[in-house]
Amino acid sequence: MTRAPLGMAARRGRLAGALAGALFALAIAAIPALAQLLPGGTHRRNRNAPIVFQADEVTYDQQLGLTIARGHVEISQGGDVLLADTVSYNQHTDTVTASGHVSLLLPTGEVLFSNFMELRDHMNDAFAQNVRMLLADRSRLAAAAARRLNGNRTELARAVYSPCDLCRKDPRAPPAWELKAREITDDHRLKTIEFYDATMDIDGWPVFYSPYLSEPEPSVKRASGFLIPSLGDSSTVGFHISTPYFFVLGPDKDLTLDPRLMTAAGQLLAGEYRQRFGDGILDATVSENYSNVGIGSNSDVASQWRGHVDATGVWDLSDTYLAGFQLQRVSDQTYLQRFGFPYPVLNSEISRAYLQGFEPNSETDVDAYLFEPLQTGLGDSTQPIVLPVINRTWFSQPDPWGGRWTLNGNLLDIVREVGTQDRRLSLGAEWDKTFFDGIGGKYQLMASVRGDAYWVNDLSQLSNPDLPTAFFPVNGMPAKQPIGYNYLTQRVFPQAGLTWSYPLARQGTVNTEIVEPVIGLYAGPTSGNSHLVPDEDSLGFQFNDTDLFRPDRLAGYDILDTGQRVDYGLKFGLYDKAGGNYHALIGQSLRAEPNDFLPVGSGAEQRLSDIVGRVVLSPVKYLDLIYHFRLDKATLANRSQEVTVGAGPANLRFGVNFLLEPAQQPDEAVTLPTTGGSILLGKREQVTFSTQIHLTRYWSLAGSETLNLTNSSNLVNGIAQPQSTSNSLYATASAIYQDECMAFIGTVTQSGIINGDVKPGVSVIFSVVFKNIGEIGGTVAEAAGGGI
């Protein structure tokens, strides 16, 4: 046996050693060419790495120009390893051959096996028999023969591919799935793999055949071509089929076109454009459809053009500032739900342009907003157009007394097509300090002052229904409290607050207990709020446990948390050595006098607030309970509750969520400016159950259902309308199979919600994912389903 680095003598003398070195150099040079037999192979060898070979015997025939290495031949360089029983090089024909238990190991993890390999024409052509390949991701590929032509094209004859592991008990059993083809070609110049007469077998049974398939090489991250089609049937859109096409427009941008054919909703064309810049990103989705627009239970409305746009972009202007936008517009209120596009959480399409800056001691926000409501009866003409709102905040370093200053400036400009025009300038300063006494008490002291100036034009109850009716004429009669609808108003509001807490702890052998009383005193003038200031940004306040011990409990600037009040509460904590922990908070607020500007039913509008609190219980690792509540101050009746329970380990997890919201009071009704009607939301009492179960190594189940526990209705123009068609608002159940090479997901969904031409119903959807091939999915059945 001889083992030597390149250039050292082998066992046949100096001349044979030189020729043997040439053999090994040629064999090593052939490794990248052999690697090209792997589909998509792009392996490159380090030519400067030392070459090492090993063989039982090396011979050279000068007359034939033939160098042969026999017996346990091993040639390696830089992580490339070629093993064979025999390797030979013919100088006259420029041919390298390897035979007998040939194995090629690459540093990228791929391994190629063959009985015989041959390379010629300066390694541009290669041929191998009985090829078997183990890829880096443990996928397997086998072919009766493989050849490489002109250095850029690989052909595999009678090939079989599968990423699935073989059965340990019976390796001869068919894999979970495999793809067979009469021929597979890989054009390295076009970076395209083509399959001819391709058949997919699942568990040994043929389930799919195509005379031709193509896909990009694995090294290609993006390539133009058709994506997986989908099809289904729905009472909302009828039978539908979609075949998206993906265009690569450049290394930094692409376009996906998604045409959809529907028997009951015309045709729809959707497109998504994406582009990445050196300092930003752009993503835009648009769609267009020509169909009828259902209103309530009436869907016999003349067809019209419909569509939507949803675009976002953000760019870094510097290390400190960035700018971006969000554009959301839709033709009508049910379009998104009917055709399965994402629906906004706040029931409104929001368009925004913004500039943000983050400096070490300051923050800057400049925003412009445009709103499009998706609630019945609300139009665009009375919606605020924010042009712009500017907020600048500055934070100081600690002063000599240990306190910190915060300075804030805010500028708002709101215009409307119909309704109030509102401009606001606000300047404020706040000083905060935290200190401790000698017995463990903690004090948080704050003092602030804020000045606001408003310039109001065209004051209107159409756009601001919270304004007093006395300001405006009613039924032709003059206003009871007439005011000018164009005016300037201003206010100054100082406030001071002190929060004290004193944690008491007792450490036992098993548990540690903590009781912490907390008291907050806040004082400011009772004046400041005025109906001359339209409420644009302080709507929808509901008192809860997170509002305790906060000087200003209202969002925005327009409504002030005026007057003097005391917040008091008690915190509890229990920690055991086994890892369990328990937390609780209960508290209340007492005001010197009511604040008439807080919403009726919010729980804090009167002198004595409702009782609020939370309970968090985690007795063991696999059980969590969170409970938020608001109790009526007089009767202790439940005014608002939310319970969340999570139980079980990761493979057997259950969850429950309960929500209770009181019905809106009559003076909380929302006026519909375009119709003059009103909406008054009824009581909400819902419970959601969810579960996730791992049955076996590969099978799991998941499901959830939201139930409506009340028969409460919404009042639309004084007429009661049910919130849903059944007690079940939404339910879904999924069966999931996933192994190392494929995944199957089957989902059944039920919806009881009615919204215009979106109807309640049941849908059955499936999706199948094959490793390294892609996803095949679609709706196989729908009964009175709502949307695609």
PDB file of C-alpha atoms in Angstrom, residues 44-309:
ATOM      1  CA  ARG A  44     -16.384  24.100  -6.551  1.00  0.00           C
ATOM      2  CA  ARG A  45     -13.072  22.654  -5.446  1.00  0.00           C
ATOM      3  CA  ASN A  46     -10.234  24.500  -3.764  1.00  0.00           C
ATOM      4  CA  ARG A  47      -7.455  23.936  -6.314  1.00  0.00           C
ATOM      5  CA  ASN A  48      -4.756  25.109  -3.890  1.00  0.00           C
ATOM      6  CA  ALA A  49      -5.539  22.489  -1.242  1.00  0.00           C
ATOM      7  CA  PRO A  50      -3.014  19.597  -1.000  1.00  0.00           C
ATOM      8  CA  ILE A  51      -3.941  16.329  -2.751  1.00  0.00           C
ATOM      9  CA  VAL A  52      -3.559  13.007  -0.949  1.00  0.00           C
ATOM     10  CA  PHE A  53      -4.077   9.584  -2.534  1.00  0.00           C
ATOM     11  CA  GLN A  54      -3.974   5.985  -1.426  1.00  0.00           C
ATOM     12  CA  ALA A  55      -3.942   2.770  -3.469  1.00  0.00           C
ATOM     13  CA  ASP A  56      -2.699  -0.795  -3.211  1.00  0.00           C
ATOM     14  CA  GLU A  57      -1.010  -0.564  -6.629  1.00  0.00           C
ATOM     15  CA  VAL A  58      -0.184   2.027  -9.302  1.00  0.00           C
ATOM     16  CA  THR A  59       0.939   0.983 -12.822  1.00  0.00           C
ATOM     17  CA  TYR A  60       1.813   2.875 -15.982  1.00  0.00           C
ATOM     18  CA  ASP A  61       1.823   1.627 -19.580  1.00  0.00           C
ATOM     19  CA  GLN A  62       3.914   4.116 -21.606  1.00  0.00           C
ATOM     20  CA  GLN A  63       2.948   2.616 -24.983  1.00  0.00           C
ATOM     21  CA  LEU A  64      -0.771   2.834 -24.282  1.00  0.00           C
ATOM     22  CA  GLY A  65      -0.443   6.071 -22.311  1.00  0.00           C
ATOM     23  CA  LEU A  66      -2.454   4.465 -19.531  1.00  0.00           C
ATOM     24  CA  THR A  67      -2.063   5.042 -15.761  1.00  0.00           C
ATOM     25  CA  ILE A  68      -4.015   2.733 -13.446  1.00  0.00           C
ATOM     26  CA  ALA A  69      -4.484   2.766  -9.656  1.00  0.00           C
ATOM     27  CA  ARG A  70      -5.946  -0.460  -8.188  1.00  0.00           C
ATOM     28  CA  GLY A  71      -7.148  -1.642  -4.817  1.00  0.00           C
ATOM     29  CA  HIS A  72      -8.816   0.578  -2.217  1.00  0.00           C
ATOM     30  CA  VAL A  73      -8.182   3.731  -4.233  1.00  0.00           C
ATOM     31  CA  GLU A  74      -8.805   6.881  -2.223  1.00  0.00           C
ATOM     32  CA  ILE A  75      -8.136  10.373  -3.554  1.00  0.00           C
ATOM     33  CA  SER A  76      -8.987  13.471  -1.508  1.00  0.00           C
ATOM     34  CA  GLN A  77      -8.465  17.217  -1.621  1.00  0.00           C
ATOM     35  CA  GLY A  78     -10.060  19.945   0.496  1.00  0.00           C
ATOM     36  CA  GLY A  79     -12.917  17.746   1.756  1.00  0.00           C
ATOM     37  CA  ASP A  80     -13.562  16.029  -1.618  1.00  0.00           C
ATOM     38  CA  VAL A  81     -13.111  12.271  -1.417  1.00  0.00           C
ATOM     39  CA  LEU A  82     -13.247   9.765  -4.307  1.00  0.00           C
ATOM     40  CA  LEU A  83     -13.291   6.047  -3.445  1.00  0.00           C
ATOM     41  CA  ALA A  84     -13.144   3.196  -5.980  1.00  0.00           C
ATOM     42  CA  ASP A  85     -11.642  -0.217  -6.627  1.00  0.00           C
ATOM     43  CA  THR A  86      -9.928   1.070  -9.788  1.00  0.00           C
ATOM     44  CA  VAL A  87      -9.164   4.530 -11.217  1.00  0.00           C
ATOM     45  CA  SER A  88      -7.438   4.946 -14.596  1.00  0.00           C
ATOM     46  CA  TYR A  89      -6.397   7.760 -16.927  1.00  0.00           C
ATOM     47  CA  ASN A  90      -5.892   7.376 -20.729  1.00  0.00           C
ATOM     48  CA  GLN A  91      -3.705  10.170 -22.081  1.00  0.00           C
ATOM     49  CA  HIS A  92      -4.546   9.382 -25.720  1.00  0.00           C
ATOM     50  CA  THR A  93      -8.317   9.707 -25.267  1.00  0.00           C
ATOM     51  CA  ASP A  94      -8.203  12.164 -22.322  1.00  0.00           C
ATOM     52  CA  THR A  95     -10.482   9.833 -20.356  1.00  0.00           C
ATOM     53  CA  VAL A  96     -10.706   9.177 -16.626  1.00  0.00           C
ATOM     54  CA  THR A  97     -12.615   6.098 -15.444  1.00  0.00           C
ATOM     55  CA  ALA A  98     -13.528   4.802 -12.002  1.00  0.00           C
ATOM     56  CA  SER A  99     -15.068   1.382 -11.438  1.00  0.00           C
ATOM     57  CA  GLY A 100     -15.987  -0.950  -8.646  1.00  0.00           C
ATOM     58  CA  HIS A 101     -17.752   0.417  -5.541  1.00  0.00           C
ATOM     59  CA  VAL A 102     -17.332   4.012  -6.675  1.00  0.00           C
ATOM     60  CA  SER A 103     -18.229   6.617  -4.044  1.00  0.00           C
ATOM     61  CA  LEU A 104     -17.924  10.379  -4.263  1.00  0.00           C
ATOM     62  CA  LEU A 105     -18.139  12.339  -0.991  1.00  0.00           C
ATOM     63  CA  LEU A 106     -18.510  16.118  -1.116  1.00  0.00           C
ATOM     64  CA  PRO A 107     -17.948  18.576   1.751  1.00  0.00           C
ATOM     65  CA  THR A 108     -21.486  19.878   1.231  1.00  0.00           C
ATOM     66  CA  GLY A 109     -22.827  16.537   2.503  1.00  0.00           C
ATOM     67  CA  GLU A 110     -23.848  14.827  -0.758  1.00  0.00           C
ATOM     68  CA  VAL A 111     -22.682  11.278  -1.506  1.00  0.00           C
ATOM     69  CA  LEU A 112     -22.821   9.664  -4.971  1.00  0.00           C
ATOM     70  CA  PHE A 113     -22.533   5.891  -5.506  1.00  0.00           C
ATOM     71  CA  SER A 114     -22.048   4.072  -8.802  1.00  0.00           C
ATOM     72  CA  ASN A 115     -20.640   0.910 -10.351  1.00  0.00           C
ATOM     73  CA  PHE A 116     -18.861   2.751 -13.140  1.00  0.00           C
ATOM     74  CA  MET A 117     -17.978   6.375 -13.991  1.00  0.00           C
ATOM     75  CA  GLU A 118     -16.251   7.829 -17.040  1.00  0.00           C
ATOM     76  CA  LEU A 119     -15.153  11.393 -17.819  1.00  0.00           C
ATOM     77  CA  ARG A 120     -13.685  12.726 -21.058  1.00  0.00           C
ATOM     78  CA  ASP A 121     -13.212  15.831 -23.199  1.00  0.00           C
ATOM     79  CA  HIS A 122     -11.474  17.832 -20.465  1.00  0.00           C
ATOM     80  CA  MET A 123     -14.120  16.719 -17.941  1.00  0.00           C
ATOM     81  CA  ASN A 124     -16.965  18.280 -19.962  1.00  0.00           C
ATOM     82  CA  ASP A 125     -18.615  14.913 -20.556  1.00  0.00           C
ATOM     83  CA  ALA A 126     -19.345  12.339 -17.877  1.00  0.00           C
ATOM     84  CA  PHE A 127     -21.184   9.021 -17.676  1.00  0.00           C
ATOM     85  CA  ALA A 128     -22.185   6.833 -14.725  1.00  0.00           C
ATOM     86  CA  GLN A 129     -24.083   3.543 -14.385  1.00  0.00           C
ATOM     87  CA  ASN A 130     -26.426   2.491 -11.571  1.00  0.00           C
ATOM     88  CA  VAL A 131     -26.267   5.867  -9.869  1.00  0.00           C
ATOM     89  CA  ARG A 132     -27.459   6.279  -6.314  1.00  0.00           C
ATOM     90  CA  MET A 133     -27.261   9.602  -4.493  1.00  0.00           C
ATOM     91  CA  LEU A 134     -27.703  10.586  -0.854  1.00  0.00           C
ATOM     92  CA  LEU A 135     -28.252  14.343  -0.661  1.00  0.00           C
ATOM     93  CA  ALA A 136     -27.366  16.637   2.215  1.00  0.00           C
ATOM     94  CA  ASP A 137     -30.960  16.728   3.519  1.00  0.00           C
ATOM     95  CA  ARG A 138     -31.098  12.879   3.499  1.00  0.00           C
ATOM     96  CA  SER A 139     -33.117  12.842   0.280  1.00  0.00           C
ATOM     97  CA  ARG A 140     -32.386   9.935  -2.063  1.00  0.00           C
ATOM     98  CA  LEU A 141     -32.073   9.806  -5.840  1.00  0.00           C
ATOM     99  CA  ALA A 142     -31.448   6.729  -7.982  1.00  0.00           C
ATOM    100  CA  ALA A 143     -31.069   6.319 -11.762  1.00  0.00           C
ATOM    101  CA  ALA A 144     -30.166   3.500 -14.137  1.00  0.00           C
ATOM    102  CA  ALA A 145     -27.676   5.797 -15.854  1.00  0.00           C
ATOM    103  CA  ALA A 146     -26.525   9.407 -15.742  1.00  0.00           C
ATOM    104  CA  ARG A 147     -24.504  11.516 -18.120  1.00  0.00           C
ATOM    105  CA  ARG A 148     -23.181  15.056 -18.393  1.00  0.00           C
ATOM    106  CA  LEU A 149     -22.948  16.762 -21.799  1.00  0.00           C
ATOM    107  CA  ASN A 150     -20.960  19.824 -22.855  1.00  0.00           C
ATOM    108  CA  GLY A 151     -20.254  20.708 -19.275  1.00  0.00           C
ATOM    109  CA  ASN A 152     -23.688  22.199 -18.591  1.00  0.00           C
ATOM    110  CA  ARG A 153     -26.381  19.541 -19.033  1.00  0.00           C
ATOM    111  CA  THR A 154     -27.082  16.459 -16.915  1.00  0.00           C
ATOM    112  CA  GLU A 155     -29.447  13.648 -17.926  1.00  0.00           C
ATOM    113  CA  LEU A 156     -30.751  10.892 -15.642  1.00  0.00           C
ATOM    114  CA  ALA A 157     -32.481   7.852 -17.146  1.00  0.00           C
ATOM    115  CA  ARG A 158     -35.244   5.942 -15.306  1.00  0.00           C
ATOM    116  CA  ALA A 159     -34.811   8.043 -12.171  1.00  0.00           C
ATOM    117  CA  VAL A 160     -36.545   7.836  -8.785  1.00  0.00           C
ATOM    118  CA  TYR A 161     -36.480  10.577  -6.119  1.00  0.00           C
ATOM    119  CA  SER A 162     -37.751  10.612  -2.542  1.00  0.00           C
ATOM    120  CA  PRO A 163     -36.861  12.637   0.583  1.00  0.00           C
ATOM    121  CA  CYS A 164     -38.553  10.055   2.844  1.00  0.00           C
ATOM    122  CA  ASP A 165     -36.713   7.775   5.241  1.00  0.00           C
ATOM    123  CA  LEU A 166     -36.950   4.063   4.564  1.00  0.00           C
ATOM    124  CA  CYS A 167     -38.854   1.825   6.946  1.00  0.00           C
ATOM    125  CA  ARG A 168     -36.505   0.513   9.618  1.00  0.00           C
ATOM    126  CA  LYS A 169     -38.307  -2.804   9.902  1.00  0.00           C
ATOM    127  CA  ASP A 170     -38.565  -3.361   6.148  1.00  0.00           C
ATOM    128  CA  PRO A 171     -36.170  -1.187   4.086  1.00  0.00           C
ATOM    129  CA  ARG A 172     -37.559  -2.742   0.897  1.00  0.00           C
ATOM    130  CA  ALA A 173     -41.019  -1.299   1.571  1.00  0.00           C
ATOM    131  CA  PRO A 174     -41.959   1.725  -0.588  1.00  0.00           C
ATOM    132  CA  PRO A 175     -41.375   5.147   0.990  1.00  0.00           C
ATOM    133  CA  ALA A 176     -44.209   7.455   1.993  1.00  0.00           C
ATOM    134  CA  TRP A 177     -43.947   9.059  -1.429  1.00  0.00           C
ATOM    135  CA  GLU A 178     -41.564   9.049  -4.371  1.00  0.00           C
ATOM    136  CA  LEU A 179     -41.359  10.705  -7.766  1.00  0.00           C
ATOM    137  CA  LYS A 180     -40.490   8.561 -10.783  1.00  0.00           C
ATOM    138  CA  ALA A 181     -39.568   9.811 -14.258  1.00  0.00           C
ATOM    139  CA  ARG A 182     -38.497   8.246 -17.531  1.00  0.00           C
ATOM    140  CA  GLU A 183     -35.921  11.000 -17.804  1.00  0.00           C
ATOM    141  CA  ILE A 184     -34.745  13.943 -15.709  1.00  0.00           C
ATOM    142  CA  THR A 185     -32.654  16.663 -17.317  1.00  0.00           C
ATOM    143  CA  ASP A 186     -30.846  19.514 -15.582  1.00  0.00           C
ATOM    144  CA  ASP A 187     -29.715  22.425 -17.729  1.00  0.00           C
ATOM    145  CA  HIS A 188     -27.139  24.229 -15.593  1.00  0.00           C
ATOM    146  CA  ARG A 189     -27.073  27.196 -17.943  1.00  0.00           C
ATOM    147  CA  LEU A 190     -30.844  27.717 -17.727  1.00  0.00           C
ATOM    148  CA  LYS A 191     -30.885  26.404 -14.128  1.00  0.00           C
ATOM    149  CA  THR A 192     -33.986  24.341 -14.889  1.00  0.00           C
ATOM    150  CA  ILE A 193     -34.794  20.708 -14.010  1.00  0.00           C
ATOM    151  CA  GLU A 194     -37.271  18.946 -16.323  1.00  0.00           C
ATOM    152  CA  PHE A 195     -39.187  15.716 -15.709  1.00  0.00           C
ATOM    153  CA  TYR A 196     -40.532  13.576 -18.585  1.00  0.00           C
ATOM    154  CA  ASP A 197     -43.301  11.017 -18.007  1.00  0.00           C
ATOM    155  CA  ALA A 198     -43.360  11.753 -14.272  1.00  0.00           C
ATOM    156  CA  THR A 199     -45.429   9.715 -11.814  1.00  0.00           C
ATOM    157  CA  MET A 200     -45.892  10.329  -8.091  1.00  0.00           C
ATOM    158  CA  ASP A 201     -46.379   7.252  -5.912  1.00  0.00           C
ATOM    159  CA  ILE A 202     -47.746   7.484  -2.371  1.00  0.00           C
ATOM    160  CA  ASP A 203     -47.085   4.384  -0.280  1.00  0.00           C
ATOM    161  CA  GLY A 204     -46.343   2.526  -3.490  1.00  0.00           C
ATOM    162  CA  TRP A 205     -49.564   3.555  -5.269  1.00  0.00           C
ATOM    163  CA  PRO A 206     -49.437   5.875  -8.301  1.00  0.00           C
ATOM    164  CA  VAL A 207     -51.672   8.896  -7.647  1.00  0.00           C
ATOM    165  CA  PHE A 208     -50.486  11.510 -10.130  1.00  0.00           C
ATOM    166  CA  TYR A 209     -49.059  11.491 -13.671  1.00  0.00           C
ATOM    167  CA  SER A 210     -47.800  14.267 -15.909  1.00  0.00           C
ATOM    168  CA  PRO A 211     -46.032  13.941 -19.262  1.00  0.00           C
ATOM    169  CA  TYR A 212     -43.909  16.965 -18.390  1.00  0.00           C
ATOM    170  CA  LEU A 213     -42.944  18.919 -15.279  1.00  0.00           C
ATOM    171  CA  SER A 214     -40.277  21.533 -14.668  1.00  0.00           C
ATOM    172  CA  GLU A 215     -38.886  23.390 -11.708  1.00  0.00           C
ATOM    173  CA  PRO A 216     -35.841  25.559 -10.993  1.00  0.00           C
ATOM    174  CA  GLU A 217     -32.657  24.065  -9.622  1.00  0.00           C
ATOM    175  CA  PRO A 218     -32.427  23.917  -5.812  1.00  0.00           C
ATOM    176  CA  SER A 219     -29.728  26.604  -5.972  1.00  0.00           C
ATOM    177  CA  VAL A 220     -32.250  28.996  -7.559  1.00  0.00           C
ATOM    178  CA  LYS A 221     -34.186  30.808  -4.846  1.00  0.00           C
ATOM    179  CA  ARG A 222     -36.592  32.565  -7.232  1.00  0.00           C
ATOM    180  CA  ALA A 223     -37.723  31.575 -10.723  1.00  0.00           C
ATOM    181  CA  SER A 224     -40.649  32.503 -12.964  1.00  0.00           C
ATOM    182  CA  GLY A 225     -43.348  29.899 -13.370  1.00  0.00           C
ATOM    183  CA  PHE A 226     -46.792  28.644 -12.355  1.00  0.00           C
ATOM    184  CA  LEU A 227     -47.478  28.147  -8.666  1.00  0.00           C
ATOM    185  CA  ILE A 228     -49.697  25.496  -7.131  1.00  0.00           C
ATOM    186  CA  PRO A 229     -53.342  25.866  -8.311  1.00  0.00           C
ATOM    187  CA  SER A 230     -56.344  25.765  -5.986  1.00  0.00           C
ATOM    188  CA  LEU A 231     -60.019  25.040  -6.518  1.00  0.00           C
ATOM    189  CA  GLY A 232     -63.231  24.802  -4.547  1.00  0.00           C
ATOM    190  CA  ASP A 233     -66.905  25.588  -4.356  1.00  0.00           C
ATOM    191  CA  SER A 234     -68.859  28.143  -2.324  1.00  0.00           C
ATOM    192  CA  SER A 235     -72.382  29.501  -2.184  1.00  0.00           C
ATOM    193  CA  THR A 236     -70.836  32.982  -1.988  1.00  0.00           C
ATOM    194  CA  VAL A 237     -68.663  32.856  -5.126  1.00  0.00           C
ATOM    195  CA  GLY A 238     -69.661  29.516  -6.652  1.00  0.00           C
ATOM    196  CA  PHE A 239     -67.133  27.078  -8.102  1.00  0.00           C
ATOM    197  CA  HIS A 240     -63.731  28.721  -8.326  1.00  0.00           C
ATOM    198  CA  ILE A 241     -60.296  27.875  -9.637  1.00  0.00           C
ATOM    199  CA  SER A 242     -57.035  29.788  -9.317  1.00  0.00           C
ATOM    200  CA  THR A 243     -53.654  29.297 -10.996  1.00  0.00           C
ATOM    201  CA  PRO A 244     -51.093  31.918  -9.848  1.00  0.00           C
ATOM    202  CA  TYR A 245     -48.060  32.790 -11.941  1.00  0.00           C
ATOM    203  CA  PHE A 246     -44.815  34.125 -10.478  1.00  0.00           C
ATOM    204  CA  PHE A 247     -42.645  36.578 -12.461  1.00  0.00           C
ATOM    205  CA  VAL A 248     -39.040  37.317 -11.504  1.00  0.00           C
ATOM    206  CA  LEU A 249     -38.513  40.891 -12.671  1.00  0.00           C
ATOM    207  CA  GLY A 250     -34.986  41.192 -11.314  1.00  0.00           C
ATOM    208  CA  PRO A 251     -32.762  40.225  -8.408  1.00  0.00           C
ATOM    209  CA  ASP A 252     -34.610  42.712  -6.192  1.00  0.00           C
ATOM    210  CA  LYS A 253     -38.229  42.567  -7.393  1.00  0.00           C
ATOM    211  CA  ASP A 254     -40.955  40.127  -8.436  1.00  0.00           C
ATOM    212  CA  LEU A 255     -44.646  40.010  -9.356  1.00  0.00           C
ATOM    213  CA  THR A 256     -47.294  37.342  -8.657  1.00  0.00           C
ATOM    214  CA  LEU A 257     -50.481  37.345 -10.752  1.00  0.00           C
ATOM    215  CA  ASP A 258     -53.412  35.347  -9.383  1.00  0.00           C
ATOM    216  CA  PRO A 259     -56.392  35.058 -11.788  1.00  0.00           C
ATOM    217  CA  ARG A 260     -59.487  33.467 -10.250  1.00  0.00           C
ATOM    218  CA  LEU A 261     -62.452  32.148 -12.225  1.00  0.00           C
ATOM    219  CA  MET A 262     -65.738  31.993 -10.246  1.00  0.00           C
ATOM    220  CA  THR A 263     -69.155  30.886 -11.458  1.00  0.00           C
ATOM    221  CA  ALA A 264     -71.171  33.123  -9.084  1.00  0.00           C
ATOM    222  CA  ALA A 265     -68.897  36.152  -8.689  1.00  0.00           C
ATOM    223  CA  GLY A 266     -67.377  36.805 -12.082  1.00  0.00           C
ATOM    224  CA  GLN A 267     -63.618  36.821 -12.544  1.00  0.00           C
ATOM    225  CA  LEU A 268     -61.007  38.282 -10.234  1.00  0.00           C
ATOM    226  CA  LEU A 269     -57.410  39.222 -10.908  1.00  0.00           C
ATOM    227  CA  ALA A 270     -55.084  39.778  -7.968  1.00  0.00           C
ATOM    228  CA  GLY A 271     -51.447  40.766  -8.093  1.00  0.00           C
ATOM    229  CA  GLU A 272     -48.652  41.208  -5.582  1.00  0.00           C
ATOM    230  CA  TYR A 273     -45.554  43.277  -6.356  1.00  0.00           C
ATOM    231  CA  ARG A 274     -42.492  43.103  -4.102  1.00  0.00           C
ATOM    232  CA  GLN A 275     -39.247  45.034  -4.296  1.00  0.00           C
ATOM    233  CA  ARG A 276     -36.334  45.324  -1.894  1.00  0.00           C
ATOM    234  CA  PHE A 277     -34.068  48.356  -1.961  1.00  0.00           C
ATOM    235  CA  GLY A 278     -30.705  48.900  -0.345  1.00  0.00           C
ATOM    236  CA  ASP A 279     -32.404  50.933   2.393  1.00  0.00           C
ATOM    237  CA  GLY A 280     -36.013  49.769   2.306  1.00  0.00           C
ATOM    238  CA  ILE A 281     -38.759  47.450   1.097  1.00  0.00           C
ATOM    239  CA  LEU A 282     -42.011  47.761  -0.884  1.00  0.00           C
ATOM    240  CA  ASP A 283     -44.910  45.258  -0.906  1.00  0.00           C
ATOM    241  CA  ALA A 284     -48.200  45.939  -2.715  1.00  0.00           C
ATOM    242  CA  THR A 285     -51.275  43.747  -3.311  1.00  0.00           C
ATOM    243  CA  VAL A 286     -54.101  44.849  -5.632  1.00  0.00           C
ATOM    244  CA  SER A 287     -57.173  43.072  -6.987  1.00  0.00           C
ATOM    245  CA  GLU A 288     -60.064  43.778  -9.324  1.00  0.00           C
ATOM    246  CA  ASN A 289     -63.416  42.054  -9.832  1.00  0.00           C
ATOM    247  CA  TYR A 290     -66.647  42.669 -11.709  1.00  0.00           C
ATOM    248  CA  SER A 291     -69.615  41.265  -9.808  1.00  0.00           C
ATOM    249  CA  ASN A 292     -72.769  42.058  -7.854  1.00  0.00           C
ATOM    250  CA  VAL A 293     -72.578  43.733  -4.448  1.00  0.00           C
ATOM    251  CA  GLY A 294     -74.957  42.229  -1.869  1.00  0.00           C
ATOM    252  CA  ILE A 295     -76.510  44.541   0.714  1.00  0.00           C
ATOM    253  CA  GLY A 296     -77.965  42.764   3.732  1.00  0.00           C
ATOM    254  CA  SER A 297     -80.011  39.821   2.473  1.00  0.00           C
ATOM    255  CA  ASN A 298     -80.348  41.318  -1.010  1.00  0.00           C
ATOM    256  CA  SER A 299     -77.709  40.113  -3.447  1.00  0.00           C
ATOM    257  CA  ASP A 300     -79.618  41.004  -6.640  1.00  0.00           C
ATOM    258  CA  VAL A 301     -77.726  44.230  -7.122  1.00  0.00           C
ATOM    259  CA  ALA A 302     -76.368  45.225 -10.529  1.00  0.00           C
ATOM    260  CA  SER A 303     -72.796  44.151 -11.124  1.00  0.00           C
ATOM    261  CA  GLN A 304     -70.053  46.737 -10.879  1.00  0.00           C
ATOM    262  CA  TRP A 305     -66.284  47.012 -10.748  1.00  0.00           C
ATOM    263  CA  ARG A 306     -64.887  46.154  -7.322  1.00  0.00           C
ATOM    264  CA  GLY A 307     -61.378  45.863  -5.952  1.00  0.00           C
ATOM    265  CA  HIS A 308     -58.874  46.732  -3.264  1.00  0.00           C
ATOM    266  CA  VAL A 309     -55.277  47.806  -2.708  1.00  0.00           C
TER     267      VAL A 309
END
